PDB file of C-alpha atoms and ligand atoms in Angstrom:
ATOM      1  CA  MET A   1      71.329   9.504 120.586  1.00 86.00           C
ATOM      2  CA  LYS A   2      74.796  10.810 119.889  1.00 95.00           C
ATOM      3  CA  THR A   3      77.141  10.474 122.889  1.00 97.00           C
ATOM      4  CA  VAL A   4      80.833  11.317 123.253  1.00 98.00           C
ATOM      5  CA  VAL A   5      82.926  10.615 126.368  1.00 98.00           C
ATOM      6  CA  VAL A   6      86.418  11.931 127.003  1.00 98.00           C
ATOM      7  CA  SER A   7      88.712  11.788 130.001  1.00 98.00           C
ATOM      8  CA  SER A   8      91.800  13.653 131.169  1.00 98.00           C
ATOM      9  CA  PRO A   9      94.224  13.032 134.024  1.00 98.00           C
ATOM     10  CA  GLY A  10      94.937  14.792 137.297  1.00 97.00           C
ATOM     11  CA  LYS A  11      98.478  15.842 138.158  1.00 98.00           C
ATOM     12  CA  LEU A  12     101.199  15.953 140.787  1.00 98.00           C
ATOM     13  CA  LEU A  13     103.817  18.662 140.879  1.00 98.00           C
ATOM     14  CA  LEU A  14     107.257  17.100 141.334  1.00 98.00           C
ATOM     15  CA  PHE A  15     109.444  20.220 141.380  1.00 98.00           C
ATOM     16  CA  GLY A  16     109.083  23.990 141.156  1.00 98.00           C
ATOM     17  CA  ASP A  17     105.705  24.523 142.867  1.00 98.00           C
ATOM     18  CA  HIS A  18     104.817  28.258 143.094  1.00 98.00           C
ATOM     19  CA  ALA A  19     108.080  29.328 141.406  1.00 98.00           C
ATOM     20  CA  VAL A  20     106.380  28.338 138.135  1.00 98.00           C
ATOM     21  CA  VAL A  21     103.868  31.171 138.626  1.00 98.00           C
ATOM     22  CA  TYR A  22     106.845  33.580 138.424  1.00 98.00           C
ATOM     23  CA  GLY A  23     108.268  32.249 135.172  1.00 98.00           C
ATOM     24  CA  TYR A  24     110.594  29.565 136.521  1.00 98.00           C
ATOM     25  CA  PRO A  25     110.413  26.001 135.133  1.00 98.00           C
ATOM     26  CA  CYS A  26     108.710  23.179 136.980  1.00 98.00           C
ATOM     27  CA  ILE A  27     108.254  19.434 136.502  1.00 98.00           C
ATOM     28  CA  VAL A  28     104.799  17.868 136.616  1.00 98.00           C
ATOM     29  CA  THR A  29     103.498  14.355 136.097  1.00 98.00           C
ATOM     30  CA  ALA A  30      99.978  13.358 135.060  1.00 98.00           C
ATOM     31  CA  VAL A  31      98.353  10.688 137.260  1.00 97.00           C
ATOM     32  CA  ASP A  32      96.101   7.798 136.304  1.00 96.00           C
ATOM     33  CA  GLN A  33      93.010   9.115 138.093  1.00 95.00           C
ATOM     34  CA  ARG A  34      90.855  10.742 135.465  1.00 97.00           C
ATOM     35  CA  MET A  35      88.051  13.242 135.003  1.00 97.00           C
ATOM     36  CA  MET A  36      85.388  12.019 132.588  1.00 97.00           C
ATOM     37  CA  VAL A  37      83.033  14.355 130.751  1.00 97.00           C
ATOM     38  CA  THR A  38      80.168  12.990 128.644  1.00 98.00           C
ATOM     39  CA  ILE A  39      78.043  14.900 126.157  1.00 98.00           C
ATOM     40  CA  THR A  40      74.736  13.402 125.099  1.00 98.00           C
ATOM     41  CA  GLU A  41      72.433  14.869 122.501  1.00 97.00           C
ATOM     42  CA  SER A  42      69.284  16.280 124.096  1.00 97.00           C
ATOM     43  CA  GLU A  43      65.845  17.289 122.849  1.00 95.00           C
ATOM     44  CA  LYS A  44      65.805  20.194 125.256  1.00 95.00           C
ATOM     45  CA  ASP A  45      67.032  23.662 124.386  1.00 96.00           C
ATOM     46  CA  GLY A  46      70.298  24.876 125.951  1.00 96.00           C
ATOM     47  CA  VAL A  47      73.016  23.060 127.889  1.00 97.00           C
ATOM     48  CA  MET A  48      72.038  20.870 130.860  1.00 96.00           C
ATOM     49  CA  TYR A  49      74.516  19.892 133.535  1.00 95.00           C
ATOM     50  CA  ASP A  50      74.496  16.716 135.584  1.00 91.00           C
ATOM     51  CA  VAL A  51      77.521  17.285 137.766  1.00 91.00           C
ATOM     52  CA  LEU A  52      78.761  16.511 141.242  1.00 78.00           C
ATOM     53  CA  GLY A  53      78.211  19.471 143.598  1.00 76.00           C
ATOM     54  CA  SER A  54      76.942  22.826 142.497  1.00 78.00           C
ATOM     55  CA  ASP A  55      80.152  24.408 141.226  1.00 87.00           C
ATOM     56  CA  THR A  56      79.816  24.824 137.478  1.00 95.00           C
ATOM     57  CA  ARG A  57      82.146  27.842 137.163  1.00 96.00           C
ATOM     58  CA  PHE A  58      84.818  26.034 135.158  1.00 97.00           C
ATOM     59  CA  LEU A  59      82.243  24.409 132.862  1.00 97.00           C
ATOM     60  CA  ASP A  60      80.530  27.774 132.357  1.00 97.00           C
ATOM     61  CA  ALA A  61      83.845  29.469 131.506  1.00 98.00           C
ATOM     62  CA  ALA A  62      84.780  26.661 129.102  1.00 98.00           C
ATOM     63  CA  LEU A  63      81.351  26.783 127.451  1.00 98.00           C
ATOM     64  CA  HIS A  64      81.674  30.538 126.997  1.00 98.00           C
ATOM     65  CA  ILE A  65      85.029  30.094 125.235  1.00 98.00           C
ATOM     66  CA  ALA A  66      83.693  27.220 123.113  1.00 98.00           C
ATOM     67  CA  GLN A  67      80.772  29.391 121.993  1.00 98.00           C
ATOM     68  CA  SER A  68      83.124  32.224 121.093  1.00 98.00           C
ATOM     69  CA  LEU A  69      85.075  29.735 118.925  1.00 97.00           C
ATOM     70  CA  TRP A  70      82.261  27.680 117.414  1.00 98.00           C
ATOM     71  CA  GLY A  71      79.009  29.647 117.782  1.00 97.00           C
ATOM     72  CA  ASN A  72      75.931  28.884 119.869  1.00 97.00           C
ATOM     73  CA  ILE A  73      75.898  25.454 121.511  1.00 98.00           C
ATOM     74  CA  SER A  74      72.567  23.914 122.486  1.00 98.00           C
ATOM     75  CA  HIS A  75      70.615  20.640 122.879  1.00 98.00           C
ATOM     76  CA  ILE A  76      73.279  18.855 124.888  1.00 98.00           C
ATOM     77  CA  ALA A  77      73.393  17.213 128.321  1.00 97.00           C
ATOM     78  CA  VAL A  78      76.760  17.308 130.078  1.00 98.00           C
ATOM     79  CA  GLN A  79      77.764  14.797 132.735  1.00 97.00           C
ATOM     80  CA  THR A  80      80.980  14.828 134.746  1.00 96.00           C
ATOM     81  CA  LYS A  81      82.403  11.903 136.693  1.00 95.00           C
ATOM     82  CA  SER A  82      85.708  11.939 138.510  1.00 94.00           C
ATOM     83  CA  GLN A  83      87.965   9.168 139.728  1.00 93.00           C
ATOM     84  CA  PHE A  84      89.454  11.627 142.234  1.00 89.00           C
ATOM     85  CA  SER A  85      87.935  14.058 144.698  1.00 87.00           C
ATOM     86  CA  GLU A  86      88.203  17.769 144.006  1.00 87.00           C
ATOM     87  CA  LYS A  87      89.360  18.047 147.631  1.00 86.00           C
ATOM     88  CA  ILE A  88      92.820  16.497 147.237  1.00 89.00           C
ATOM     89  CA  GLY A  89      94.573  18.993 144.988  1.00 87.00           C
ATOM     90  CA  LEU A  90      95.190  16.772 141.970  1.00 93.00           C
ATOM     91  CA  GLY A  91      93.949  19.460 139.598  1.00 93.00           C
ATOM     92  CA  SER A  92      90.256  18.625 139.145  1.00 94.00           C
ATOM     93  CA  SER A  93      89.349  22.159 137.969  1.00 95.00           C
ATOM     94  CA  ALA A  94      91.866  22.038 135.126  1.00 97.00           C
ATOM     95  CA  ALA A  95      90.921  18.453 134.242  1.00 97.00           C
ATOM     96  CA  VAL A  96      87.182  19.199 134.023  1.00 97.00           C
ATOM     97  CA  THR A  97      87.880  22.277 131.885  1.00 98.00           C
ATOM     98  CA  VAL A  98      90.175  20.377 129.521  1.00 98.00           C
ATOM     99  CA  SER A  99      87.816  17.401 129.252  1.00 98.00           C
ATOM    100  CA  PHE A 100      84.785  19.588 128.591  1.00 98.00           C
ATOM    101  CA  LEU A 101      86.446  21.643 125.845  1.00 98.00           C
ATOM    102  CA  PHE A 102      87.835  18.508 124.234  1.00 98.00           C
ATOM    103  CA  VAL A 103      84.522  16.619 124.330  1.00 98.00           C
ATOM    104  CA  LEU A 104      82.783  19.664 122.850  1.00 98.00           C
ATOM    105  CA  SER A 105      85.300  19.793 119.990  1.00 98.00           C
ATOM    106  CA  LYS A 106      84.721  16.092 119.288  1.00 98.00           C
ATOM    107  CA  TYR A 107      80.934  16.292 119.609  1.00 98.00           C
ATOM    108  CA  LEU A 108      80.820  19.268 117.247  1.00 98.00           C
ATOM    109  CA  SER A 109      83.500  17.768 114.953  1.00 98.00           C
ATOM    110  CA  LYS A 110      85.663  20.873 115.323  1.00 97.00           C
ATOM    111  CA  PRO A 111      89.414  20.358 114.915  1.00 94.00           C
ATOM    112  CA  LEU A 112      91.341  21.391 118.018  1.00 96.00           C
ATOM    113  CA  LYS A 113      95.073  20.795 118.268  1.00 97.00           C
ATOM    114  CA  PRO A 114      96.630  20.157 121.715  1.00 98.00           C
ATOM    115  CA  ILE A 115      98.078  23.670 121.848  1.00 97.00           C
ATOM    116  CA  GLY A 116      94.671  25.165 120.922  1.00 98.00           C
ATOM    117  CA  LEU A 117      93.032  23.078 123.643  1.00 98.00           C
ATOM    118  CA  PHE A 118      95.713  24.139 126.130  1.00 98.00           C
ATOM    119  CA  ASN A 119      95.251  27.840 125.299  1.00 98.00           C
ATOM    120  CA  ALA A 120      91.436  27.685 125.474  1.00 98.00           C
ATOM    121  CA  ALA A 121      91.399  25.713 128.748  1.00 98.00           C
ATOM    122  CA  TYR A 122      94.070  27.897 130.356  1.00 98.00           C
ATOM    123  CA  LYS A 123      92.054  30.995 129.475  1.00 98.00           C
ATOM    124  CA  ALA A 124      88.915  29.450 131.010  1.00 98.00           C
ATOM    125  CA  VAL A 125      90.796  28.561 134.213  1.00 97.00           C
ATOM    126  CA  LEU A 126      92.223  32.084 134.449  1.00 97.00           C
ATOM    127  CA  ASP A 127      88.757  33.567 133.835  1.00 98.00           C
ATOM    128  CA  VAL A 128      87.524  31.734 136.932  1.00 97.00           C
ATOM    129  CA  GLN A 129      90.581  31.705 139.231  1.00 94.00           C
ATOM    130  CA  GLY A 130      92.373  34.855 138.151  1.00 95.00           C
ATOM    131  CA  VAL A 131      95.754  33.257 138.937  1.00 96.00           C
ATOM    132  CA  GLY A 132      97.772  30.191 137.981  1.00 97.00           C
ATOM    133  CA  SER A 133     100.584  29.020 135.759  1.00 98.00           C
ATOM    134  CA  GLY A 134      98.516  26.574 133.700  1.00 98.00           C
ATOM    135  CA  VAL A 135     100.696  23.634 134.731  1.00 98.00           C
ATOM    136  CA  ASP A 136      97.668  21.525 135.693  1.00 98.00           C
ATOM    137  CA  VAL A 137      96.054  22.323 132.326  1.00 98.00           C
ATOM    138  CA  ALA A 138      99.221  21.209 130.501  1.00 98.00           C
ATOM    139  CA  ALA A 139      99.330  17.935 132.461  1.00 98.00           C
ATOM    140  CA  SER A 140      95.674  17.218 131.618  1.00 98.00           C
ATOM    141  CA  VAL A 141      96.135  17.968 127.912  1.00 98.00           C
ATOM    142  CA  TYR A 142      99.529  16.382 127.234  1.00 98.00           C
ATOM    143  CA  GLY A 143      99.833  13.788 129.997  1.00 98.00           C
ATOM    144  CA  GLY A 144     103.140  12.071 130.732  1.00 97.00           C
ATOM    145  CA  THR A 145     105.789  13.918 132.694  1.00 97.00           C
ATOM    146  CA  ILE A 146     106.758  17.352 131.471  1.00 97.00           C
ATOM    147  CA  ARG A 147     109.047  20.239 132.134  1.00 98.00           C
ATOM    148  CA  TYR A 148     106.755  23.251 131.963  1.00 98.00           C
ATOM    149  CA  VAL A 149     107.079  27.026 131.867  1.00 98.00           C
ATOM    150  CA  MET A 150     104.129  29.352 132.668  1.00 98.00           C
ATOM    151  CA  GLY A 151     101.586  29.931 129.923  1.00 96.00           C
ATOM    152  CA  GLY A 152     102.874  26.940 127.937  1.00 97.00           C
ATOM    153  CA  LYS A 153     106.110  28.723 126.910  1.00 98.00           C
ATOM    154  CA  GLU A 154     107.787  25.361 127.338  1.00 98.00           C
ATOM    155  CA  ILE A 155     106.095  21.966 127.383  1.00 98.00           C
ATOM    156  CA  MET A 156     108.854  19.412 127.158  1.00 97.00           C
ATOM    157  CA  PRO A 157     108.122  15.697 127.697  1.00 97.00           C
ATOM    158  CA  ILE A 158     110.533  13.766 129.886  1.00 95.00           C
ATOM    159  CA  ASP A 159     110.556  10.091 130.795  1.00 90.00           C
ATOM    160  CA  GLY A 160     108.773   9.681 134.128  1.00 84.00           C
ATOM    161  CA  SER A 161     107.348   6.257 133.435  1.00 83.00           C
ATOM    162  CA  VAL A 162     108.717   4.392 136.420  1.00 89.00           C
ATOM    163  CA  LEU A 163     108.883   7.170 138.975  1.00 94.00           C
ATOM    164  CA  PRO A 164     108.511   5.293 142.303  1.00 96.00           C
ATOM    165  CA  LEU A 165     106.119   7.600 144.164  1.00 97.00           C
ATOM    166  CA  VAL A 166     103.943   7.295 147.245  1.00 98.00           C
ATOM    167  CA  VAL A 167     101.207   9.911 147.606  1.00 98.00           C
ATOM    168  CA  GLY A 168      99.725  10.848 150.976  1.00 98.00           C
ATOM    169  CA  TYR A 169      96.646  13.029 151.435  1.00 97.00           C
ATOM    170  CA  THR A 170      96.577  15.254 154.519  1.00 97.00           C
ATOM    171  CA  GLY A 171      92.778  15.247 154.735  1.00 96.00           C
ATOM    172  CA  ILE A 172      92.866  19.036 154.496  1.00 96.00           C
ATOM    173  CA  LYS A 173      91.525  20.831 151.448  1.00 92.00           C
ATOM    174  CA  ALA A 174      93.646  23.776 150.396  1.00 90.00           C
ATOM    175  CA  ASP A 175      92.482  26.597 148.176  1.00 92.00           C
ATOM    176  CA  THR A 176      95.130  27.043 145.489  1.00 93.00           C
ATOM    177  CA  ALA A 177      94.121  30.575 144.472  1.00 94.00           C
ATOM    178  CA  THR A 178      94.226  31.787 148.103  1.00 96.00           C
ATOM    179  CA  ILE A 179      97.693  30.323 148.683  1.00 97.00           C
ATOM    180  CA  VAL A 180      99.010  31.646 145.352  1.00 97.00           C
ATOM    181  CA  ASN A 181      97.732  35.090 146.382  1.00 97.00           C
ATOM    182  CA  ASP A 182      99.361  34.739 149.840  1.00 97.00           C
ATOM    183  CA  VAL A 183     102.676  34.019 148.120  1.00 98.00           C
ATOM    184  CA  LYS A 184     102.163  37.049 145.874  1.00 98.00           C
ATOM    185  CA  LYS A 185     101.755  39.204 148.983  1.00 98.00           C
ATOM    186  CA  LYS A 186     104.977  37.734 150.422  1.00 98.00           C
ATOM    187  CA  TYR A 187     106.741  38.482 147.156  1.00 98.00           C
ATOM    188  CA  GLU A 188     105.542  42.098 147.257  1.00 98.00           C
ATOM    189  CA  ASP A 189     106.557  42.474 150.932  1.00 98.00           C
ATOM    190  CA  ASN A 190     109.963  40.850 150.571  1.00 98.00           C
ATOM    191  CA  PRO A 191     110.895  40.600 146.893  1.00 98.00           C
ATOM    192  CA  GLU A 192     114.609  39.830 147.390  1.00 98.00           C
ATOM    193  CA  LYS A 193     114.062  36.895 149.727  1.00 97.00           C
ATOM    194  CA  VAL A 194     111.201  35.359 147.728  1.00 98.00           C
ATOM    195  CA  LYS A 195     113.032  35.854 144.430  1.00 98.00           C
ATOM    196  CA  ARG A 196     116.064  34.051 145.865  1.00 98.00           C
ATOM    197  CA  ILE A 197     113.842  31.100 146.811  1.00 98.00           C
ATOM    198  CA  PHE A 198     112.296  30.962 143.342  1.00 98.00           C
ATOM    199  CA  GLU A 199     115.691  31.203 141.642  1.00 98.00           C
ATOM    200  CA  ALA A 200     116.953  28.340 143.771  1.00 98.00           C
ATOM    201  CA  MET A 201     113.889  26.259 142.883  1.00 98.00           C
ATOM    202  CA  GLY A 202     114.349  27.001 139.182  1.00 98.00           C
ATOM    203  CA  GLY A 203     118.004  25.931 139.492  1.00 98.00           C
ATOM    204  CA  LEU A 204     116.871  22.731 141.179  1.00 98.00           C
ATOM    205  CA  VAL A 205     114.680  21.853 138.198  1.00 98.00           C
ATOM    206  CA  ASP A 206     117.654  22.254 135.843  1.00 97.00           C
ATOM    207  CA  GLN A 207     119.871  20.124 138.078  1.00 97.00           C
ATOM    208  CA  VAL A 208     117.358  17.346 138.670  1.00 97.00           C
ATOM    209  CA  MET A 209     116.492  16.828 134.983  1.00 96.00           C
ATOM    210  CA  PRO A 210     119.503  14.624 134.113  1.00 95.00           C
ATOM    211  CA  ARG A 211     119.023  12.682 137.392  1.00 96.00           C
ATOM    212  CA  LEU A 212     115.419  11.985 136.464  1.00 95.00           C
ATOM    213  CA  VAL A 213     116.424  10.817 133.010  1.00 92.00           C
ATOM    214  CA  ASP A 214     119.102   8.553 134.559  1.00 94.00           C
ATOM    215  CA  LYS A 215     116.587   7.289 137.153  1.00 95.00           C
ATOM    216  CA  ASP A 216     119.085   8.197 139.849  1.00 97.00           C
ATOM    217  CA  TRP A 217     116.397   8.077 142.536  1.00 97.00           C
ATOM    218  CA  GLU A 218     118.761   8.756 145.450  1.00 97.00           C
ATOM    219  CA  ARG A 219     119.717  12.107 143.956  1.00 98.00           C
ATOM    220  CA  VAL A 220     116.179  12.866 142.800  1.00 98.00           C
ATOM    221  CA  GLY A 221     115.031  12.240 146.398  1.00 98.00           C
ATOM    222  CA  LYS A 222     117.661  14.665 147.737  1.00 98.00           C
ATOM    223  CA  PHE A 223     116.422  17.317 145.315  1.00 98.00           C
ATOM    224  CA  MET A 224     112.876  16.718 146.569  1.00 98.00           C
ATOM    225  CA  ASP A 225     114.070  17.413 150.106  1.00 98.00           C
ATOM    226  CA  PHE A 226     115.755  20.638 148.943  1.00 98.00           C
ATOM    227  CA  ASN A 227     112.586  21.656 147.126  1.00 98.00           C
ATOM    228  CA  GLN A 228     110.604  21.070 150.332  1.00 98.00           C
ATOM    229  CA  GLU A 229     113.042  23.257 152.299  1.00 98.00           C
ATOM    230  CA  TYR A 230     112.401  26.098 149.867  1.00 98.00           C
ATOM    231  CA  LEU A 231     108.633  25.600 150.108  1.00 98.00           C
ATOM    232  CA  ARG A 232     108.937  25.650 153.897  1.00 98.00           C
ATOM    233  CA  ASP A 233     110.904  28.926 153.661  1.00 97.00           C
ATOM    234  CA  LEU A 234     108.143  30.260 151.472  1.00 98.00           C
ATOM    235  CA  GLY A 235     105.687  29.466 154.281  1.00 97.00           C
ATOM    236  CA  VAL A 236     103.350  27.232 152.260  1.00 98.00           C
ATOM    237  CA  SER A 237     103.912  23.978 154.155  1.00 98.00           C
ATOM    238  CA  SER A 238     101.723  23.018 157.123  1.00 98.00           C
ATOM    239  CA  GLU A 239     101.971  21.042 160.341  1.00 98.00           C
ATOM    240  CA  LYS A 240     100.124  18.071 158.838  1.00 98.00           C
ATOM    241  CA  LEU A 241     102.217  18.105 155.658  1.00 98.00           C
ATOM    242  CA  GLU A 242     105.386  18.272 157.753  1.00 98.00           C
ATOM    243  CA  SER A 243     104.335  15.350 159.926  1.00 98.00           C
ATOM    244  CA  LEU A 244     103.559  13.155 156.888  1.00 98.00           C
ATOM    245  CA  ILE A 245     106.846  14.179 155.235  1.00 98.00           C
ATOM    246  CA  LEU A 246     108.812  13.452 158.414  1.00 98.00           C
ATOM    247  CA  ALA A 247     107.103  10.083 158.845  1.00 98.00           C
ATOM    248  CA  ALA A 248     107.919   9.158 155.230  1.00 98.00           C
ATOM    249  CA  LYS A 249     111.558  10.168 155.655  1.00 98.00           C
ATOM    250  CA  HIS A 250     111.929   8.233 158.930  1.00 98.00           C
ATOM    251  CA  ALA A 251     110.484   5.158 157.210  1.00 98.00           C
ATOM    252  CA  GLY A 252     113.197   5.323 154.555  1.00 98.00           C
ATOM    253  CA  ALA A 253     111.821   7.544 151.774  1.00 98.00           C
ATOM    254  CA  LEU A 254     114.598   8.888 149.534  1.00 98.00           C
ATOM    255  CA  GLY A 255     112.911  12.291 149.542  1.00 98.00           C
ATOM    256  CA  ALA A 256     109.554  13.844 150.338  1.00 98.00           C
ATOM    257  CA  LYS A 257     107.774  17.114 149.697  1.00 98.00           C
ATOM    258  CA  LEU A 258     104.384  18.723 149.401  1.00 98.00           C
ATOM    259  CA  SER A 259     102.952  18.738 145.889  1.00 98.00           C
ATOM    260  CA  GLY A 260     101.170  21.774 144.493  1.00 95.00           C
ATOM    261  CA  ALA A 261     100.033  24.797 146.441  1.00 96.00           C
ATOM    262  CA  GLY A 262     100.637  23.471 149.975  1.00 97.00           C
ATOM    263  CA  GLY A 263      98.575  24.321 153.043  1.00 96.00           C
ATOM    264  CA  GLY A 264      97.088  20.806 152.872  1.00 95.00           C
ATOM    265  CA  ASP A 265      96.250  18.569 149.889  1.00 96.00           C
ATOM    266  CA  CYS A 266      98.884  15.912 149.132  1.00 97.00           C
ATOM    267  CA  MET A 267     102.533  15.153 149.814  1.00 98.00           C
ATOM    268  CA  ILE A 268     104.700  12.854 147.737  1.00 98.00           C
ATOM    269  CA  ALA A 269     107.565  10.596 148.738  1.00 98.00           C
ATOM    270  CA  LEU A 270     110.118   8.865 146.558  1.00 98.00           C
ATOM    271  CA  VAL A 271     110.595   5.231 147.568  1.00 98.00           C
ATOM    272  CA  THR A 272     112.218   1.965 146.519  1.00 97.00           C
ATOM    273  CA  ASN A 273     110.486  -1.402 146.163  1.00 95.00           C
ATOM    274  CA  ASP A 274     111.867  -2.304 149.584  1.00 96.00           C
ATOM    275  CA  THR A 275     110.747   0.825 151.414  1.00 98.00           C
ATOM    276  CA  ARG A 276     107.366   1.419 149.740  1.00 98.00           C
ATOM    277  CA  LYS A 277     105.221  -0.480 152.238  1.00 98.00           C
ATOM    278  CA  PHE A 278     107.031   0.987 155.258  1.00 98.00           C
ATOM    279  CA  VAL A 279     106.639   4.510 153.925  1.00 98.00           C
ATOM    280  CA  GLU A 280     102.953   3.946 153.177  1.00 98.00           C
ATOM    281  CA  SER A 281     102.210   2.600 156.636  1.00 98.00           C
ATOM    282  CA  ALA A 282     104.235   5.403 158.316  1.00 98.00           C
ATOM    283  CA  ILE A 283     102.211   8.011 156.417  1.00 98.00           C
ATOM    284  CA  GLU A 284      98.979   6.301 157.496  1.00 98.00           C
ATOM    285  CA  LYS A 285     100.118   6.128 161.117  1.00 98.00           C
ATOM    286  CA  ALA A 286     100.839   9.860 160.972  1.00 98.00           C
ATOM    287  CA  GLY A 287      97.208  10.433 159.921  1.00 98.00           C
ATOM    288  CA  GLY A 288      97.603  10.555 156.146  1.00 98.00           C
ATOM    289  CA  GLN A 289      95.606   8.678 153.546  1.00 97.00           C
ATOM    290  CA  ILE A 290      97.466   6.842 150.787  1.00 97.00           C
ATOM    291  CA  MET A 291      96.308   7.767 147.307  1.00 96.00           C
ATOM    292  CA  HIS A 292      96.958   4.890 144.932  1.00 95.00           C
ATOM    293  CA  VAL A 293      97.931   6.806 141.818  1.00 95.00           C
ATOM    294  CA  LYS A 294     100.443   6.043 139.118  1.00 95.00           C
ATOM    295  CA  PRO A 295     102.511   8.794 137.472  1.00 96.00           C
ATOM    296  CA  ASN A 296     103.040   9.474 133.783  1.00 96.00           C
ATOM    297  CA  ALA A 297      99.399   8.868 132.743  1.00 97.00           C
ATOM    298  CA  LYS A 298      98.060   9.522 129.236  1.00 98.00           C
ATOM    299  CA  GLY A 299      96.749  12.997 128.419  1.00 98.00           C
ATOM    300  CA  VAL A 300      93.209  13.840 127.335  1.00 98.00           C
ATOM    301  CA  ARG A 301      91.590  11.165 125.162  1.00 98.00           C
ATOM    302  CA  VAL A 302      88.280  10.002 123.751  1.00 98.00           C
ATOM    303  CA  GLU A 303      86.818   7.071 125.690  1.00 97.00           C
ATOM    304  CA  VAL A 304      83.663   6.384 123.684  1.00 85.00           C
TER     305      VAL A 304
HETATM  306  C1  MEV B   1      99.331  24.301 142.131  1.00 89.06           C
HETATM  307  O1  MEV B   1      99.046  22.962 141.772  1.00 89.06           O
HETATM  308  C2  MEV B   1     100.685  24.699 141.632  1.00 89.06           C
HETATM  309  C3  MEV B   1     101.078  26.139 141.922  1.00 89.06           C
HETATM  310  O2  MEV B   1     102.402  26.305 141.414  1.00 89.06           O
HETATM  311  C4  MEV B   1     100.135  27.111 141.274  1.00 89.06           C
HETATM  312  C5  MEV B   1     100.234  27.139 139.757  1.00 89.06           C
HETATM  313  O3  MEV B   1     101.248  26.749 139.203  1.00 89.06           O
HETATM  314  O4  MEV B   1      99.261  27.607 139.150  1.00 89.06           O
HETATM  315  C6  MEV B   1     101.109  26.413 143.410  1.00 89.06           C
END
């Protein structure tokens, strides 16, 4: 029986969260926890899913797009397996969409360039969620660490190979689309203030780029703190995020911020070899869970 397995990575947003939805640049890194999707030939008609939970919206949307590109698809069994929970905000929806479209292209022997995969997966995600910049889709497709502008207008690789990060999970699942819509409402109610915050965040991305390239972690950490101040002003941080961030900073982190939509999910802290274990234990003492992920992971790839 013909079987193809592919995997794609989750992501962490380093800079420019939310501002990216309004056309400002952001910086994202792919992480080494992956979403696997397997297609196996089946004797049965149609497409059968064997997936965790009951939410097949992203698979359905991806299948719909694949069928519009390549015609009717049938006699396959689809299995998903994730190395990370969909509850922690590492971008599981984007990763499952990217992996599924890519495994379909391989199974059907249809050529699909990275940009074609990005466009198809981003469309599927928008069909389901209605909102989003596509940054998580770009991280899953291209991997590495990239400077990104909404809709894939810019996808520029940067060296993030040795980024010394600690990741703490708040234990609280946040709904990205809800928070993105809350921010939209804030923007409509107070456009000048929110635009100022986004402009400042966009400026931060430009300023931090050379520091990242130089691995000037002290300065990169400071920029993380500034980014967090802007996210706080935007009202997307939370008590739990703040307590984990504070704990990390007190334990010697060079910088710390929420990563992604906010409201819950994960925070990240920039550390040194000397401070890593203190920061990790401080985050745990404050009620966070350490996620052992490495940045700069490979993009979507065939496994078998
Ligand atoms: C969510 O991971 C990142 C946000 O900027 C939303 C998006 O870019 O789609 C909050």
